[in-house]
Coordinates of C-alpha atoms in Angstrom, one line a residue:
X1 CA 0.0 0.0 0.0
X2 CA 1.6 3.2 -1.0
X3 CA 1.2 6.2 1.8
X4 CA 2.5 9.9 1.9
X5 CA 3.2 9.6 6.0
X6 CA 6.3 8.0 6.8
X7 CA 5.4 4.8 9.0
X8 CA 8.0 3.4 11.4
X9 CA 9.9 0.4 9.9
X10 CA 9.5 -2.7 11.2
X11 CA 13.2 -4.0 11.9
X12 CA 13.5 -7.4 13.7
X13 CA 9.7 -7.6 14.2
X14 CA 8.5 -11.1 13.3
X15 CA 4.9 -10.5 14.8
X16 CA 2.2 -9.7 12.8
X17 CA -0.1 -8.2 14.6
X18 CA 3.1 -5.9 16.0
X19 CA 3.5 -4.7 12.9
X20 CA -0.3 -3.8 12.1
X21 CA -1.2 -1.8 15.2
X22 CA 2.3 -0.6 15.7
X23 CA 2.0 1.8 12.6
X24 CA 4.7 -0.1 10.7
X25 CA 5.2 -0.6 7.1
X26 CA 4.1 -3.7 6.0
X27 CA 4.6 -5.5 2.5
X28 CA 1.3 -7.5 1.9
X29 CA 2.0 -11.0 1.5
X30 CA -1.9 -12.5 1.5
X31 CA -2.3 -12.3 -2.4
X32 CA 0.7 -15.2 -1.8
X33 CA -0.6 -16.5 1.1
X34 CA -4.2 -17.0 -0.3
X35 CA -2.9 -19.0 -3.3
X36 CA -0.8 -21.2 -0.6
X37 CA -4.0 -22.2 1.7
X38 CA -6.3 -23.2 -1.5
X39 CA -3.9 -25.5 -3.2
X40 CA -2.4 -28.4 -1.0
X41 CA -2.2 -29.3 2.7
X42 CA 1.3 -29.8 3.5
X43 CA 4.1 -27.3 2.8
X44 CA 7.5 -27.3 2.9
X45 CA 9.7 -24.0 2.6
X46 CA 13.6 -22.9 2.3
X47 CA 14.8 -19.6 2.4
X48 CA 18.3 -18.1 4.0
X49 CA 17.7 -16.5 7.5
X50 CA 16.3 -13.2 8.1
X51 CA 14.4 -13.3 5.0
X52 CA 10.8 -13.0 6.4
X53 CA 9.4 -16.4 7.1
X54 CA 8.7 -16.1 11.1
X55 CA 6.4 -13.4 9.9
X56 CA 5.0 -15.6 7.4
X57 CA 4.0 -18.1 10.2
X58 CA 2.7 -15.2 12.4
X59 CA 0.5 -13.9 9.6
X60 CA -1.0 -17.5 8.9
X61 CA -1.3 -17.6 12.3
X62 CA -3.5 -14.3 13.0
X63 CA -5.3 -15.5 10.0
X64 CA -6.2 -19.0 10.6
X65 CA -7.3 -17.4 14.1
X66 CA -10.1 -15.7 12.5
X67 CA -8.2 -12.2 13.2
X68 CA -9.9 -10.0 10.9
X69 CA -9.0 -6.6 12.3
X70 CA -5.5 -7.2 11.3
X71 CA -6.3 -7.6 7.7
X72 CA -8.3 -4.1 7.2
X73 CA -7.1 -2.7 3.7
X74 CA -5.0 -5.6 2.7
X75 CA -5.5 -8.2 -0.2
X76 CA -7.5 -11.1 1.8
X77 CA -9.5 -9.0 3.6
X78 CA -12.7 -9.2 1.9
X79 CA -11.8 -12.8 0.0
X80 CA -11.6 -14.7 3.4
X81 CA -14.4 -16.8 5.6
X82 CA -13.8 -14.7 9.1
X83 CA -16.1 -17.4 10.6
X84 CA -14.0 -20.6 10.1
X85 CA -11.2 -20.6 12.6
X86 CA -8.7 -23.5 13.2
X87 CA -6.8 -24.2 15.9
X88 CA -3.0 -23.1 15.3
X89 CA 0.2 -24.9 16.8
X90 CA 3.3 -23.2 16.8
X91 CA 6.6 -24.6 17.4
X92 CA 9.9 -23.0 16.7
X93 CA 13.5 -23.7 16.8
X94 CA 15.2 -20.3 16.3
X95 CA 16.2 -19.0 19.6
X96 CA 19.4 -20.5 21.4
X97 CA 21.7 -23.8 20.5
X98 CA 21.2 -27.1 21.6
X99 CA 23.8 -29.3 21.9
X100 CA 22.7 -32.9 22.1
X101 CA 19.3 -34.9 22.3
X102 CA 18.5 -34.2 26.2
X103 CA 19.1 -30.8 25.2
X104 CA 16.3 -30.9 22.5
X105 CA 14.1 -33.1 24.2
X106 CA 13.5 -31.1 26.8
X107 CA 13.1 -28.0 24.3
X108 CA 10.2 -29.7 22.2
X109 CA 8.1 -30.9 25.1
X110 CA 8.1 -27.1 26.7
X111 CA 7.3 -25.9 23.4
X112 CA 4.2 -28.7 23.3
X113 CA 3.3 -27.9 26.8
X114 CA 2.9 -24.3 25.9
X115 CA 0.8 -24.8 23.1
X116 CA -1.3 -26.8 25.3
X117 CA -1.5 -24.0 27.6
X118 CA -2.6 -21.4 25.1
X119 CA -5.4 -23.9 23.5
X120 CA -6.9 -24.7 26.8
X121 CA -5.6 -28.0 26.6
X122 CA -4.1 -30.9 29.4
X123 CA -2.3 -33.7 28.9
X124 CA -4.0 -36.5 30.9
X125 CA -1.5 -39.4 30.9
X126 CA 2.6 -39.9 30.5
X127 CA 4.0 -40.3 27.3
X128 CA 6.7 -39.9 25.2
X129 CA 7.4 -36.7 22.8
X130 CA 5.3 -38.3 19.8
X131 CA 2.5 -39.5 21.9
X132 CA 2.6 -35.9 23.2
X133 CA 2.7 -33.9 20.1
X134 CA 0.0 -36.5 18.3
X135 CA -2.6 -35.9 21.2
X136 CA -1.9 -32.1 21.3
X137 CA -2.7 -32.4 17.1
X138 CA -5.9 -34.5 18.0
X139 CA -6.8 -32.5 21.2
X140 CA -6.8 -29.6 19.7
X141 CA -8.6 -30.8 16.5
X142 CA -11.5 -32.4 18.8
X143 CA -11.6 -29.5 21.0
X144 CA -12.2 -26.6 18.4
X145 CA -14.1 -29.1 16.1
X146 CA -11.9 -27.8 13.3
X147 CA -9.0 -29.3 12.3
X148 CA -5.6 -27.7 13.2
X149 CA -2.8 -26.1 11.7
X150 CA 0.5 -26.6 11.8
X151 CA 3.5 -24.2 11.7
X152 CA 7.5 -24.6 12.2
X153 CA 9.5 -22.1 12.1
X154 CA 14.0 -23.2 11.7
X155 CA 12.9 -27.0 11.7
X156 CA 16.3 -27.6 10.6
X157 CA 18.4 -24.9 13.0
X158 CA 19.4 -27.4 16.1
X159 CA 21.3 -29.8 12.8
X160 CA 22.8 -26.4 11.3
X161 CA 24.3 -25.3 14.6
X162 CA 26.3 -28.9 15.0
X163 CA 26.8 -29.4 11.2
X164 CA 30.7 -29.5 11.9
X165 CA 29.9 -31.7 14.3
X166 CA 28.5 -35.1 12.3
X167 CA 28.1 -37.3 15.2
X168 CA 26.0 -34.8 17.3
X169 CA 24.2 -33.2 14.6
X170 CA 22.8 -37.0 13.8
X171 CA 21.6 -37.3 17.1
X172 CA 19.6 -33.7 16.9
X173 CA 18.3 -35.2 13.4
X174 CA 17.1 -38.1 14.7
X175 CA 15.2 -36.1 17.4
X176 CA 13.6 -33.9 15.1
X177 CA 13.1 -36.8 12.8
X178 CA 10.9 -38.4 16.0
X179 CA 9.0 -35.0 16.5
X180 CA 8.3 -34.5 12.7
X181 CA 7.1 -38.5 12.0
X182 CA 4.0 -37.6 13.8
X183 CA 2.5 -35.3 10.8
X184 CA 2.1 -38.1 9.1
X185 CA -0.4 -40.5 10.9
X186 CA -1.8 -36.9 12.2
X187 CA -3.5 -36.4 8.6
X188 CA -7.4 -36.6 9.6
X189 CA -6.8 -33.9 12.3
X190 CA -4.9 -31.6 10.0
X191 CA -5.9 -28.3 8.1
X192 CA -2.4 -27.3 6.9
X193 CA 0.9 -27.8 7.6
X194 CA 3.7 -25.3 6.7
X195 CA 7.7 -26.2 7.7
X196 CA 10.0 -23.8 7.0
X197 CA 13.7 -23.2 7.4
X198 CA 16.9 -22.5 5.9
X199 CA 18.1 -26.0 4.4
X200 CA 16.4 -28.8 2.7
X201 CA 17.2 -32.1 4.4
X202 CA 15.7 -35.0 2.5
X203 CA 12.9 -36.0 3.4
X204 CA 14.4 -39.6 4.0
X205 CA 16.3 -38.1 6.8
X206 CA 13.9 -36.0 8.5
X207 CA 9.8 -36.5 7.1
X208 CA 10.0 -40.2 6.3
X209 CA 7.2 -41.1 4.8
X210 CA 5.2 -37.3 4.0
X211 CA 5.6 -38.2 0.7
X212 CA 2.8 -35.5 0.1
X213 CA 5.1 -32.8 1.7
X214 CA 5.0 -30.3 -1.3
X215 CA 8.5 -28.3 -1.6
X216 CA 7.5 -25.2 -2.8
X217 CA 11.3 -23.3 -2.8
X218 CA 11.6 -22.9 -6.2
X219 CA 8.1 -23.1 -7.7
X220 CA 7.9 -19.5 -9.5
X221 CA 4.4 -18.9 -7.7
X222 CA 5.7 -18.6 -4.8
X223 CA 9.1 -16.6 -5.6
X224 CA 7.9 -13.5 -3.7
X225 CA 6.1 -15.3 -0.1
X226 CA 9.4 -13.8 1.3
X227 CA 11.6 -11.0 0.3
X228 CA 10.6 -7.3 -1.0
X229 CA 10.4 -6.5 -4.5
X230 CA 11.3 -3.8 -6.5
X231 CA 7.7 -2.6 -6.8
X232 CA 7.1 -3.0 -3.3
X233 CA 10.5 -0.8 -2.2
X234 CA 8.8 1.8 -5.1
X235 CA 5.3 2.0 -3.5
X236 CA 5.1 0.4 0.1
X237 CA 8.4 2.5 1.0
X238 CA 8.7 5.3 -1.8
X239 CA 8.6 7.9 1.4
X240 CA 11.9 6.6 2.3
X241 CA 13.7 6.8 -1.2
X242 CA 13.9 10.5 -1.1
X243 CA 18.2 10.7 -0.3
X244 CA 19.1 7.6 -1.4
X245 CA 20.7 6.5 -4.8
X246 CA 17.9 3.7 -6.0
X247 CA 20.0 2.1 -8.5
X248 CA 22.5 1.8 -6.1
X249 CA 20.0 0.1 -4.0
X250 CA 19.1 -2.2 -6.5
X251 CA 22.5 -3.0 -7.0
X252 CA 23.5 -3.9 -3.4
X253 CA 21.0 -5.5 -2.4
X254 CA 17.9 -7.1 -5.2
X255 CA 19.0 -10.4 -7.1
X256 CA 17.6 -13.0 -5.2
X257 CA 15.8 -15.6 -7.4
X258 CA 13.8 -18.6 -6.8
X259 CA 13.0 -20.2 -10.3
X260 CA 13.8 -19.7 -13.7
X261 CA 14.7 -16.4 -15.1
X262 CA 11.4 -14.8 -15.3
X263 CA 10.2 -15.0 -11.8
X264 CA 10.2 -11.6 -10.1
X265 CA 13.3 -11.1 -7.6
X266 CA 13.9 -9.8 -4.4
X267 CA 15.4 -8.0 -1.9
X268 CA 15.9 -9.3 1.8
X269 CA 14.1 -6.9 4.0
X270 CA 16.8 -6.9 6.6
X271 CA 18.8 -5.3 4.3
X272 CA 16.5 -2.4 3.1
X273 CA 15.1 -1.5 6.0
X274 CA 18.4 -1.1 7.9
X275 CA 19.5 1.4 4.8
X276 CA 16.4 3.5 5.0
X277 CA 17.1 3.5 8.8
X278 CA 20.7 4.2 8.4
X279 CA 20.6 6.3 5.2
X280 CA 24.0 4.6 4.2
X281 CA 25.0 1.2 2.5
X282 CA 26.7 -1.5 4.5
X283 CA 26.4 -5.3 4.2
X284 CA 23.8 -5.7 7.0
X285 CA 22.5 -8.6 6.2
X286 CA 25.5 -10.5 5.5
X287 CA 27.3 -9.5 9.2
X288 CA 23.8 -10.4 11.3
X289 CA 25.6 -13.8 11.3
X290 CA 27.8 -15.6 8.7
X291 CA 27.7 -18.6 9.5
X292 CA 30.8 -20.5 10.3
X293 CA 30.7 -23.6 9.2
X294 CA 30.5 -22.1 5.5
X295 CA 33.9 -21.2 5.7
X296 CA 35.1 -24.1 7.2
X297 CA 33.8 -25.7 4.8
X298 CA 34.9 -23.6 1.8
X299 CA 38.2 -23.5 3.1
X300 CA 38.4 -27.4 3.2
X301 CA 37.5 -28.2 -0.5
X302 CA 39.3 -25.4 -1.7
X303 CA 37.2 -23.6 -3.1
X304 CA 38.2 -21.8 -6.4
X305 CA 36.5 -18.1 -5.8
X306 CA 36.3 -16.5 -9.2
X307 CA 33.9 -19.5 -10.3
X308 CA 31.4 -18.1 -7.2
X309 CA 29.3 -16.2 -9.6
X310 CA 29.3 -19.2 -12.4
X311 CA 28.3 -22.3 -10.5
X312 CA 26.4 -24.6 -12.3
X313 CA 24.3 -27.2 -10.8
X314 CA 21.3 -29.9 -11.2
X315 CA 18.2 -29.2 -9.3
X316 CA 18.9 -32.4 -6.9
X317 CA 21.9 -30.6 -6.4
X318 CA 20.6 -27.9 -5.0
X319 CA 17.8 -30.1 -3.2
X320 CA 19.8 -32.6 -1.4
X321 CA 21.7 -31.5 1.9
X322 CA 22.3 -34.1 5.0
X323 CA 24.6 -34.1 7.5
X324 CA 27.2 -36.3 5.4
X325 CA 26.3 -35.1 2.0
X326 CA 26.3 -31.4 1.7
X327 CA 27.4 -30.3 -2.1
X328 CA 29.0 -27.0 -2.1
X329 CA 26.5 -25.3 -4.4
X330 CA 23.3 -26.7 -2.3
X331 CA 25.0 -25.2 0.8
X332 CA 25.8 -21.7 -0.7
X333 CA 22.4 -21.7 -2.6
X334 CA 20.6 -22.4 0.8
X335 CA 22.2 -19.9 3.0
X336 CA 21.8 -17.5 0.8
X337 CA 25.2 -16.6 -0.7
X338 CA 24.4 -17.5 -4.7
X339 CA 21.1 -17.7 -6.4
X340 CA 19.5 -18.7 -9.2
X341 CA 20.9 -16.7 -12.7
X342 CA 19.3 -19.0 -15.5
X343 CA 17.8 -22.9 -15.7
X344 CA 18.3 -24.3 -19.1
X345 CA 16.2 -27.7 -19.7
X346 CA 18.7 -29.7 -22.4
X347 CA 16.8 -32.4 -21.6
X348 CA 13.3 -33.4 -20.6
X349 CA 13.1 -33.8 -17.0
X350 CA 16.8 -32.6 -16.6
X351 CA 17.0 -29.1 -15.3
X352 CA 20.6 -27.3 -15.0
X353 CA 20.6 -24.2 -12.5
X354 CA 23.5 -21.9 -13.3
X355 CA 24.0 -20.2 -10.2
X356 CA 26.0 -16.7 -9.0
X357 CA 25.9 -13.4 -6.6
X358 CA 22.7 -12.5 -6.0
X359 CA 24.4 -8.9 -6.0
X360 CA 27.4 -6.4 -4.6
X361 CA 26.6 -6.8 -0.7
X362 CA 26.9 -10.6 -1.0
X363 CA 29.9 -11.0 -3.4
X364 CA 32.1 -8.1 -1.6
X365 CA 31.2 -9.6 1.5
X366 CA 32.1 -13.0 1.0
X367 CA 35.1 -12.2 -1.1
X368 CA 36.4 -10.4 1.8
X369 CA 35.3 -13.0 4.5
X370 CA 37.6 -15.4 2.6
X371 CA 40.6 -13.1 2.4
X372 CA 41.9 -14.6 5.7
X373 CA 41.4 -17.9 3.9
X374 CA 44.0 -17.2 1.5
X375 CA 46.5 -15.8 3.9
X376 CA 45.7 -12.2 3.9
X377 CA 44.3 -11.7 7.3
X378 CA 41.7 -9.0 8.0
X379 CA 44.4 -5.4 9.3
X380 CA 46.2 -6.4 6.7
X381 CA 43.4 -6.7 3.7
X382 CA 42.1 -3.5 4.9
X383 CA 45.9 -1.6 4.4
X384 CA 45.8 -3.3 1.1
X385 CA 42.2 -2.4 0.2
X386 CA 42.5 0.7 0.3
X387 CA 45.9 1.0 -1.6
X388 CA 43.6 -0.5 -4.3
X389 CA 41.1 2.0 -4.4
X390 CA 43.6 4.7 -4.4
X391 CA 45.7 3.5 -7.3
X392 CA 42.3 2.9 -9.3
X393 CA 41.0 6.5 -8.5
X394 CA 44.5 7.5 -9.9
X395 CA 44.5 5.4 -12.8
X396 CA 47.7 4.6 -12.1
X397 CA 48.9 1.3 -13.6
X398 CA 52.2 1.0 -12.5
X399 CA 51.2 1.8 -9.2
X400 CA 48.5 -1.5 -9.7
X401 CA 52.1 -3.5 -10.0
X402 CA 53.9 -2.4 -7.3
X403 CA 50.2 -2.9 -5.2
X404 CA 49.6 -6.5 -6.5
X405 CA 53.4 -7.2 -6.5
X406 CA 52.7 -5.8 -2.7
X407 CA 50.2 -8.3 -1.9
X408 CA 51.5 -11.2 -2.5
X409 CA 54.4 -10.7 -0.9
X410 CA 53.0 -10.2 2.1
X411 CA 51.5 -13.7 1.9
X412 CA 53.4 -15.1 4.8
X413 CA 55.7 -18.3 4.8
X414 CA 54.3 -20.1 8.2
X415 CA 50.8 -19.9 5.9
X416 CA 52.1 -21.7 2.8
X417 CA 53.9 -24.5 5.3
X418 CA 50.5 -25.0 7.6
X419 CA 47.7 -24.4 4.8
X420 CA 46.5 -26.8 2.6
X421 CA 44.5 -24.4 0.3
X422 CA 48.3 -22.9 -0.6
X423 CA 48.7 -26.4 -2.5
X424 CA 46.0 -25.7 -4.5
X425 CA 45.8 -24.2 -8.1
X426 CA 43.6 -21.9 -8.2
X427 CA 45.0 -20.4 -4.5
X428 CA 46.9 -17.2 -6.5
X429 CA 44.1 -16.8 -9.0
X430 CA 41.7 -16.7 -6.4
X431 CA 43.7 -14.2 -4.2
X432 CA 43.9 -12.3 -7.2
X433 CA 39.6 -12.5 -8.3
X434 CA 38.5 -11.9 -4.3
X435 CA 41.1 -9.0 -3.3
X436 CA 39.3 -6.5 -6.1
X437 CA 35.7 -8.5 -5.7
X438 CA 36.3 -7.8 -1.5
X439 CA 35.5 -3.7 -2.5
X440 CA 32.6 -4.2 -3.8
X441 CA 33.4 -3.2 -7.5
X442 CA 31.9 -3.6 -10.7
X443 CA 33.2 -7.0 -11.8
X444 CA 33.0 -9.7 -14.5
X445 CA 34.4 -13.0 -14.5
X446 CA 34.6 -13.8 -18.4
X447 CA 36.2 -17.5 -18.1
X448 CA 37.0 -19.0 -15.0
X449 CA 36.8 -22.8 -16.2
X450 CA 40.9 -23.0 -15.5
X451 CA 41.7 -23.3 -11.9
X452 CA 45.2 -20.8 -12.7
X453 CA 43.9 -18.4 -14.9
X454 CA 40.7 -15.9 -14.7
X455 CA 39.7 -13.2 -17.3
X456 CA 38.1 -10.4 -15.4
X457 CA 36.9 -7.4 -16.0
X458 CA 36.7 -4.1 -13.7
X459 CA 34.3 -1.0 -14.1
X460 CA 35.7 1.6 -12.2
X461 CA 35.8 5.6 -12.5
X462 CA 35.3 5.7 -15.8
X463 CA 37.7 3.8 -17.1
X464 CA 37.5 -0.3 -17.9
X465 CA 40.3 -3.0 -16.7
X466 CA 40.6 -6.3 -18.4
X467 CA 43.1 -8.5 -16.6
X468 CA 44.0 -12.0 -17.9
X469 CA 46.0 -13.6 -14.6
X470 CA 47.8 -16.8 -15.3
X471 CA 50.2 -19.0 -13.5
X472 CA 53.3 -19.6 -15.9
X473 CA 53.5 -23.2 -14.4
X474 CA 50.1 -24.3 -16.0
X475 CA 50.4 -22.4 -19.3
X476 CA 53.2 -21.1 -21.5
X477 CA 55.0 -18.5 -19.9
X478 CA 54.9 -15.3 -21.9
X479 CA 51.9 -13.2 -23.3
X480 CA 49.0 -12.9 -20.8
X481 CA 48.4 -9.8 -22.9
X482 CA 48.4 -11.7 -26.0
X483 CA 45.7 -14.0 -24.9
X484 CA 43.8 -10.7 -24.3
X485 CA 44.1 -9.8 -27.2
X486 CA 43.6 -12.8 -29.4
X487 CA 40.3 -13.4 -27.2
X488 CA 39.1 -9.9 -28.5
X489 CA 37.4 -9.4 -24.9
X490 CA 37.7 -5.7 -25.6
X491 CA 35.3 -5.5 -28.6
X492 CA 32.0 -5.2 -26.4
X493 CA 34.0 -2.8 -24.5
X494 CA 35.0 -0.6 -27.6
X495 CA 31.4 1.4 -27.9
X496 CA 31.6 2.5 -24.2
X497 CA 33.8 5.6 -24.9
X498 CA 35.7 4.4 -21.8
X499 CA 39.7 4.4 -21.9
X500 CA 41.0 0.0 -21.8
X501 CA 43.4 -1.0 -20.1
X502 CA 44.2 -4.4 -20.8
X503 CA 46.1 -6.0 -18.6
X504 CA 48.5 -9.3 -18.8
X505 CA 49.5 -10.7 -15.8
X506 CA 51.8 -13.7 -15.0
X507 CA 52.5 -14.9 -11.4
X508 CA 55.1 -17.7 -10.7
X509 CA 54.4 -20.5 -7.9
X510 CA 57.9 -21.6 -7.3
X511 CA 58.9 -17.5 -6.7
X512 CA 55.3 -16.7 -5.1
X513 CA 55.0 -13.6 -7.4
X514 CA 54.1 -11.7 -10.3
X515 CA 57.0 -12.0 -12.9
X516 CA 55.4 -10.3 -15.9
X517 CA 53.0 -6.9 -15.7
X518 CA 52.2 -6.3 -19.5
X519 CA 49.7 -2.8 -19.5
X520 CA 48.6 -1.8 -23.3
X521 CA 45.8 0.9 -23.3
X522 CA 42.7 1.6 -26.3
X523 CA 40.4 4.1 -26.0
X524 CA 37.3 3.2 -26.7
X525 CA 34.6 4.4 -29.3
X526 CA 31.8 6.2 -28.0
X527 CA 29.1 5.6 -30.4
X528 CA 27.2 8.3 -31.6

């Protein structure tokens, strides 16, 4: 709904009715949620954190409570039957870490007795946690004479916080797995059923036999349920824009997709509502909580970072995540870090997901998270960053020598000796691709299919860099610049009008540094 008045903004509120009353701005979700409700009976949703989905549950909640003031003025309002109410049962798994089964146990049953508590209901005999969670379901079914709902919120958060961790985070599972094995023998007392979280365990591990359990991730219908779009940052919060650079905006922070190229994409609301409060860019979202385990995780399978924004995966892929099976692309692609760029069918049945930076906040961020990875830890990455901006501003290409020459030099020798990733091929190339991606400039990766070489391309200040890095070990020492050249990268530069530099550079393992620095400069055509 677009208003005049500036409304407060809703930051960290995940209740619904909060948010209505409280004279917040509020995105209206119900033409999604309408479409959810009608269709099927069991849900299953996976989006990164802080995206949304706790106010999802709160809405369906205040809805399936028959909570019509709430929804004055907003889609559902008048397309609703306020006289059917359900019985709701919340459970949640978002706040604190548990640490083993005991731990977990105890957790669910105060949750359940809770719930009991706010539905008028008692449990009459001793039981264990699935007896206990199956009479609440049938309780509360018998009690309101409508059947209930269902909603669970970070289903999969107690695994997540012992991923590292592979015999504990099987014992969680397994709890869960006992908690969650009710829903389906519950089916006659059931309305609707929505699980959401930030992975997608198979259902093998943790839903066996919902078969029904409809995933509903990457089904374009239901792209939006969380995030903001453009059109809603345009109308819902145009009062805020006035100040603020909205390209800019788009650029830091839109370019999350779920499904094929034409679904609408979005922006996390953390993230926008944290710039209109601050009135400056900063990579909110991405410092709430990185989570840990990513990195270790990157850091073990050496991951080659110029191919970040290029990763191409099957939908199972993407799909399938258990605690001894996570693929690198499923576990970026679930937290948040890539997204979905194009899905080409070659085959029937066969979908293939390329996958890359949903935009600047996310590929800056992580590119500089993963500095310390390579061996340039954090004080000194910063000295270095800025040398880098300053020799751009300048234009001043031998100055990028000395800088880069700079850089790696400063890779210290107790790394190479205690680090595993140093072994690897694509360590210098990497360095290389995340130490200008880490400032959060315009960049383009044109081929990153060889571990020791990347062609990459940086928009800066008017001017455009093409750099082709290789390791002499891997390919013939000599010409970086003629590869450039013979590639003819610069031709869709030419009609820019923007000076070239083009940009040959050869590193050495054996001598851990840059032993060729080839600069050749065009200008290019402005076309008229």
């Amino acid at each position: 709904m677009a208003t005049d008045a500036r409304l407060r903004l809703p930051i960290g509120i995940q209740t619904f009715s909060e948010i209505r009353e409280g004279g917040y701005y509020y995105v209206d979700k119900t033409p999604v949620i309408k479409r959810l409700v009608h269709q099927n009976k069991f849900y299953f949703l996976s989006r990164p954190r802080r995206f949304g989905k706790s106010l999802l549950l709160d809405t369906l909640r205040c809805l399936f409570e028959g909570r019509q003031a709430l929804f004055e003025g907003l889609y559902i309002h008048d397309r609703w039957d306020w006289q059917q109410t359900h019985p709701v049962i919340r459970l949640s798994f978002g706040s604190g870490v548990m640490r083993n089964r005991e731990e977990l146990d105890v957790r669910i049953r105060e949750q359940l007795r809770t719930q009991r508590e706010r539905l008028g209901l008692t449990l009459d005999h001793e039981t264990d946690i699935a007896g206990e969670f199956e009479t609440l379901i049938r309780q509360a079914h018998r009690a309101a004479g409508q059947r209930a709902v269902v909603l669970i919120d970070e289903y999969d958060k107690p695994i997540l916080d012992n991923i590292l961790e592979p015999e504990r985070a099987r014992e969680l599972r397994e709890g869960l797995k006992n908690l969650y094995s009710v829903i389906k023998d519950a089916d006659p007392h059931l309305h609707l059923v929505l699980i959401t979280g930030v992975s997608k365990f198979s259902k093998v591990s943790l839903f066996s036999g919902l078969n029904n359990l409809r995933d509903i991730t990457l089904l374009p219908e239901y792209s939006t349920i969380c995030g903001y779009t453009d059109a809603d940052i345009d109308t819902v919060f145009a009062p805020e824009l006035p100040g603020l650079d909205r390209d800019a905006i788009r650029a830091w922070y839109n370019g999350y997709r779920w499904g094929g190229t034409e679904v609408t994409s979005v922006y996390n609301p953390f993230d926008v509502l944290l710039l209109l409060q601050n009135r400056e860019f900063g990579p909110y979202w991405f410092e709430s909580a990185t989570p840990t385990f990513l990195v270790d995780i990157l850091k073990q399978r050496g991951v080659f970072t110029p191919q970040l924004d290029r990763l191409q995966a099957k939908a199972q892929l993407l799909g399938r995540f258990d605690v001894d099976d996570i693929t690198t692309e499923g576990l970026l692609f679930q937290t948040g870090y890539v997204t979905i760029k194009d899905v080409q069918e070659p085959m029937l049945g066969y979908r293939l997901y390329t996958l890359g930076f949903p935009n600047l906040e996310v590929e800056s961020s992580l590119n500089d998270l993963l500095l310390p990875v390579f061996g340039i830890g954090h004080s000194e990455a910063q000295t270095h960053q800025l040398s880098l901006m300053d020799t751009l501003q300048r234009h001043d290409l031998a100055g990028l020598e000395t800088h880069l020459k700079a850089l790696y030099a400063g890779l210290p020798h107790d790394w190479y000796r205690n680090n595993p990733i140093a072994q690897y091929e694509g360590h210098y190339a990497s360095v290389f691709y995340s130490h200008f991606a880490a400032l959060g400039l315009a960049i383009t990766v044109e081929d990153a299919s060889h571990h020791g070489r990347v062609d990459m391309t940086v928009d800066f200040g008017g001017h455009l860099y093409l750099f082709e890095f290789k390791v002499v070990e891997q390919l013939p020492e000599g010409k970086a610049l003629d590869q450039i050249k013979a590639r003819d990268y610069a031709d869709k530069y030419r009609a820019s009008g923007k000076p070239i530099h083009l940009i040959g550079v050869e590193f050495s393992r054996q001598q851990r540094q840059i032993v060729a620095f080839e600069v050749e400069t065009i200008q290019g055509n402005a076309s008229h």
